[in-house]
CSV table of C-alpha atoms in Angstrom, one decimal:
chain,number,residue,atom,x,y,z
A,49,MET,CA,0.0,0.0,0.0
A,50,SER,CA,1.3,3.4,-0.9
A,51,SER,CA,1.2,6.5,1.2
A,52,GLN,CA,2.4,10.1,0.8
A,53,LEU,CA,6.0,10.8,1.7
A,54,ARG,CA,6.8,12.5,4.9
A,55,PRO,CA,8.5,16.0,4.5
A,56,THR,CA,11.9,14.5,5.5
A,57,ASP,CA,11.5,11.8,2.8
A,58,VAL,CA,10.6,14.5,0.2
A,59,LYS,CA,13.7,16.5,1.1
A,60,ARG,CA,15.9,13.4,0.8
A,61,LEU,CA,14.4,12.5,-2.6
A,62,ASN,CA,14.9,16.1,-3.9
A,63,ARG,CA,18.5,16.1,-2.6
A,64,GLN,CA,19.1,12.8,-4.6
A,65,TRP,CA,17.9,14.3,-7.8
A,66,ARG,CA,19.7,17.6,-7.2
A,67,ARG,CA,23.0,15.7,-6.8
A,68,ARG,CA,22.5,13.9,-10.1
A,69,THR,CA,21.5,17.1,-12.1
A,70,GLU,CA,24.4,18.8,-13.8
A,71,GLY,CA,22.8,20.8,-16.6
A,72,ARG,CA,22.3,24.5,-16.1
A,73,LEU,CA,18.9,25.9,-16.9
A,74,ALA,CA,17.7,29.5,-17.2
A,75,LEU,CA,14.6,31.4,-18.2
A,76,LEU,CA,14.0,34.6,-20.1
A,77,VAL,CA,10.5,36.1,-19.4
A,78,GLU,CA,9.4,38.8,-21.8
A,79,SER,CA,6.2,40.8,-20.9
A,80,VAL,CA,4.4,38.3,-18.8
A,81,THR,CA,2.1,40.8,-17.2
A,82,GLN,CA,-0.3,38.7,-15.1
A,83,PRO,CA,1.1,38.3,-11.5
A,84,PHE,CA,-0.4,34.9,-11.1
A,85,ASN,CA,1.3,33.6,-14.2
A,86,LEU,CA,4.7,35.0,-13.1
A,87,GLY,CA,4.1,33.5,-9.6
A,88,SER,CA,3.5,30.1,-11.1
A,89,ILE,CA,6.5,30.4,-13.4
A,90,LEU,CA,8.7,31.3,-10.4
A,91,ARG,CA,7.4,28.3,-8.5
A,92,THR,CA,8.2,26.0,-11.4
A,93,CYS,CA,11.7,27.6,-11.7
A,94,ALA,CA,12.4,26.9,-8.0
A,95,THR,CA,11.1,23.4,-8.3
A,96,LEU,CA,13.2,22.5,-11.4
A,97,GLY,CA,16.4,24.2,-10.5
A,98,VAL,CA,16.4,27.2,-12.8
A,99,ASP,CA,19.7,29.0,-12.1
A,100,HIS,CA,18.6,32.5,-13.3
A,101,LEU,CA,15.6,34.3,-14.5
A,102,TRP,CA,15.8,37.4,-16.7
A,103,LEU,CA,12.7,39.6,-16.8
A,104,THR,CA,12.2,42.1,-19.6
A,105,GLY,CA,9.5,44.2,-21.2
A,106,ASN,CA,6.6,45.0,-19.0
A,107,SER,CA,6.7,41.7,-17.0
A,108,ALA,CA,5.1,41.7,-13.6
A,109,ASP,CA,7.3,42.4,-10.5
A,110,PRO,CA,8.4,39.3,-8.6
A,111,GLU,CA,8.0,41.4,-5.4
A,112,ASP,CA,4.3,42.1,-6.1
A,113,PRO,CA,2.1,40.5,-3.4
A,114,LYS,CA,-0.1,39.1,-6.1
A,115,VAL,CA,2.9,37.2,-7.5
A,116,GLY,CA,3.8,36.0,-4.1
A,117,LYS,CA,0.3,34.6,-3.6
A,118,THR,CA,1.0,32.0,-6.3
A,119,ALA,CA,4.8,31.8,-5.9
A,120,LEU,CA,4.5,30.9,-2.2
A,121,GLY,CA,7.9,32.4,-1.3
A,122,THR,CA,9.8,30.9,-4.2
A,123,ALA,CA,10.7,34.3,-5.7
A,124,ALA,CA,13.4,34.5,-3.0
A,125,LYS,CA,14.8,31.1,-4.2
A,126,VAL,CA,15.3,32.1,-7.8
A,127,ASP,CA,18.0,34.6,-8.8
A,128,HIS,CA,16.4,37.2,-11.1
A,129,THR,CA,17.4,40.3,-13.0
A,130,ARG,CA,15.2,42.8,-14.7
A,131,LEU,CA,16.6,44.3,-17.9
A,132,ALA,CA,15.2,47.1,-20.0
A,133,THR,CA,15.2,45.4,-23.3
A,134,THR,CA,14.9,41.9,-24.8
A,135,GLY,CA,18.3,42.4,-26.5
A,136,GLN,CA,20.0,43.0,-23.2
A,137,ALA,CA,18.4,39.9,-21.8
A,138,LEU,CA,19.5,37.8,-24.7
A,139,GLU,CA,23.1,39.2,-24.3
A,140,ALA,CA,23.0,38.5,-20.6
A,141,ALA,CA,21.9,34.9,-21.2
A,142,ARG,CA,24.6,34.3,-23.8
A,143,ALA,CA,27.3,36.0,-21.7
A,144,ASP,CA,26.4,33.5,-19.0
A,145,GLY,CA,27.0,30.6,-21.4
A,146,PHE,CA,23.4,29.7,-22.3
A,147,GLU,CA,21.9,28.8,-25.7
A,148,VAL,CA,18.5,30.6,-26.0
A,149,VAL,CA,15.5,28.6,-27.1
A,150,ALA,CA,12.3,30.5,-27.6
A,151,LEU,CA,9.0,28.8,-27.0
A,152,GLU,CA,6.5,30.0,-29.6
A,153,LEU,CA,4.1,28.8,-32.2
A,154,ALA,CA,6.1,30.4,-35.1
A,155,LYS,CA,7.4,29.6,-38.6
A,156,ASN,CA,10.4,27.4,-38.6
A,157,ALA,CA,9.8,26.3,-35.0
A,158,VAL,CA,10.5,22.6,-34.3
A,159,PRO,CA,8.3,20.5,-31.9
A,160,LEU,CA,9.5,20.3,-28.3
A,161,HIS,CA,10.5,16.7,-28.5
A,162,ALA,CA,12.9,17.5,-31.4
A,163,ALA,CA,14.2,20.8,-30.1
A,164,PRO,CA,17.9,21.3,-29.3
A,165,LEU,CA,17.7,21.3,-25.5
A,166,GLU,CA,21.0,19.8,-24.5
A,167,GLY,CA,23.7,21.6,-22.6
A,168,ASP,CA,23.1,24.9,-20.8
A,169,VAL,CA,19.7,26.1,-22.0
A,170,CYS,CA,17.9,29.4,-21.4
A,171,LEU,CA,14.2,28.9,-22.3
A,172,ALA,CA,12.5,32.1,-23.5
A,173,VAL,CA,8.8,32.8,-23.2
A,174,GLY,CA,6.7,35.7,-24.2
A,175,ALA,CA,3.5,37.6,-23.2
A,176,GLU,CA,0.2,36.0,-22.5
A,177,ASP,CA,-1.7,37.5,-25.4
A,178,HIS,CA,0.9,37.8,-28.3
A,179,GLY,CA,3.8,35.5,-27.3
A,180,CYS,CA,7.4,36.3,-28.0
A,181,SER,CA,8.3,39.6,-29.7
A,182,PRO,CA,9.9,39.6,-33.2
A,183,ALA,CA,13.1,40.7,-31.4
A,184,LEU,CA,13.1,37.7,-29.2
A,185,LEU,CA,12.3,35.3,-32.0
A,186,SER,CA,15.1,36.7,-34.3
A,187,GLY,CA,17.6,36.7,-31.4
A,188,ALA,CA,17.0,33.2,-30.2
A,189,ASP,CA,19.3,30.3,-31.2
A,190,ALA,CA,16.3,28.1,-31.8
A,191,ILE,CA,12.5,28.2,-31.7
A,192,THR,CA,10.3,25.3,-30.4
A,193,TYR,CA,6.7,24.7,-29.8
A,194,ILE,CA,4.5,22.3,-27.9
A,195,PRO,CA,2.5,20.1,-30.2
A,196,GLN,CA,-1.2,20.3,-29.5
A,197,ILE,CA,-4.1,18.2,-30.9
A,198,GLY,CA,-7.0,19.8,-29.1
A,199,ARG,CA,-9.4,22.4,-30.3
A,200,VAL,CA,-7.7,25.2,-28.4
A,201,GLY,CA,-4.9,27.1,-30.1
A,202,SER,CA,-2.4,27.6,-27.3
A,203,LEU,CA,-1.5,26.9,-23.7
A,204,ASN,CA,-1.3,29.3,-20.8
A,205,VAL,CA,2.2,30.8,-20.6
A,206,ALA,CA,2.9,29.4,-17.1
A,207,VAL,CA,1.7,25.9,-18.1
A,208,ALA,CA,3.7,26.0,-21.3
A,209,THR,CA,6.8,27.1,-19.4
A,210,ALA,CA,6.4,24.2,-16.9
A,211,ILE,CA,6.0,21.7,-19.7
A,212,ALA,CA,9.1,22.9,-21.6
A,213,LEU,CA,11.3,23.2,-18.4
A,214,ALA,CA,10.3,19.7,-17.4
A,215,GLU,CA,11.1,18.4,-20.8
A,216,ILE,CA,14.6,19.9,-20.6
A,217,ARG,CA,15.2,18.2,-17.2
A,218,ARG,CA,13.6,14.9,-18.4
A,219,ARG,CA,16.1,14.7,-21.3
A,220,GLU,CA,19.0,15.0,-18.9
A,221,TRP,CA,17.5,12.6,-16.4
A,222,SER,CA,16.7,10.0,-19.1
A,223,GLY,CA,20.4,9.2,-19.3
A,224,PHE,CA,20.5,7.8,-15.8
A,225,GLY,CA,19.4,4.4,-17.0
A,226,ASP,CA,17.9,2.2,-14.2
A,227,ASP,CA,18.7,4.8,-11.6
A,228,ALA,CA,16.1,7.1,-13.1
A,229,ASP,CA,13.4,4.5,-12.3
A,230,ALA,CA,14.3,4.0,-8.6
A,231,PRO,CA,11.2,3.9,-6.5
A,232,VAL,CA,10.3,6.8,-4.4
A,233,GLY,CA,11.3,6.5,-0.7
A,234,SER,CA,13.4,3.4,-1.1
């Protein structure tokens, strides 16, 4: 019979995965204005070990209480920098050694499962209503999208970000062989 893990077991499990994770992951957020979306993105970043978050455009402020309502204190656990322009954010990501991969339904984008997500990756996401700007798309090293088969044209930016960040980590972790399939709490 299964039962939920105790908090100490969760910490031990997370520590095991952290020790085995070597890839660096960053995020560039351009003009995500809804505080609840940014809060959810921050929480995902803290959960999946994002090293740095660059905010640009008119993105919500991580210190906004509405962001905190969703982030649940995780804004303090993710290093973040606000930059005036998307170009500056792209330069900062590259200067820190990241390849920038924009997440957008755009021409010449490849599906997420085929995207170049190896090495140190900075995922870039855009605004809720119009996605990544032309400047972000033209400045990215690659563009990817999440295949969808439903009757809705796009995902919420926070959900799409979580899916893409999890895919980046999943690819790294899939190389663990049998160790990746170890039962929880064993």
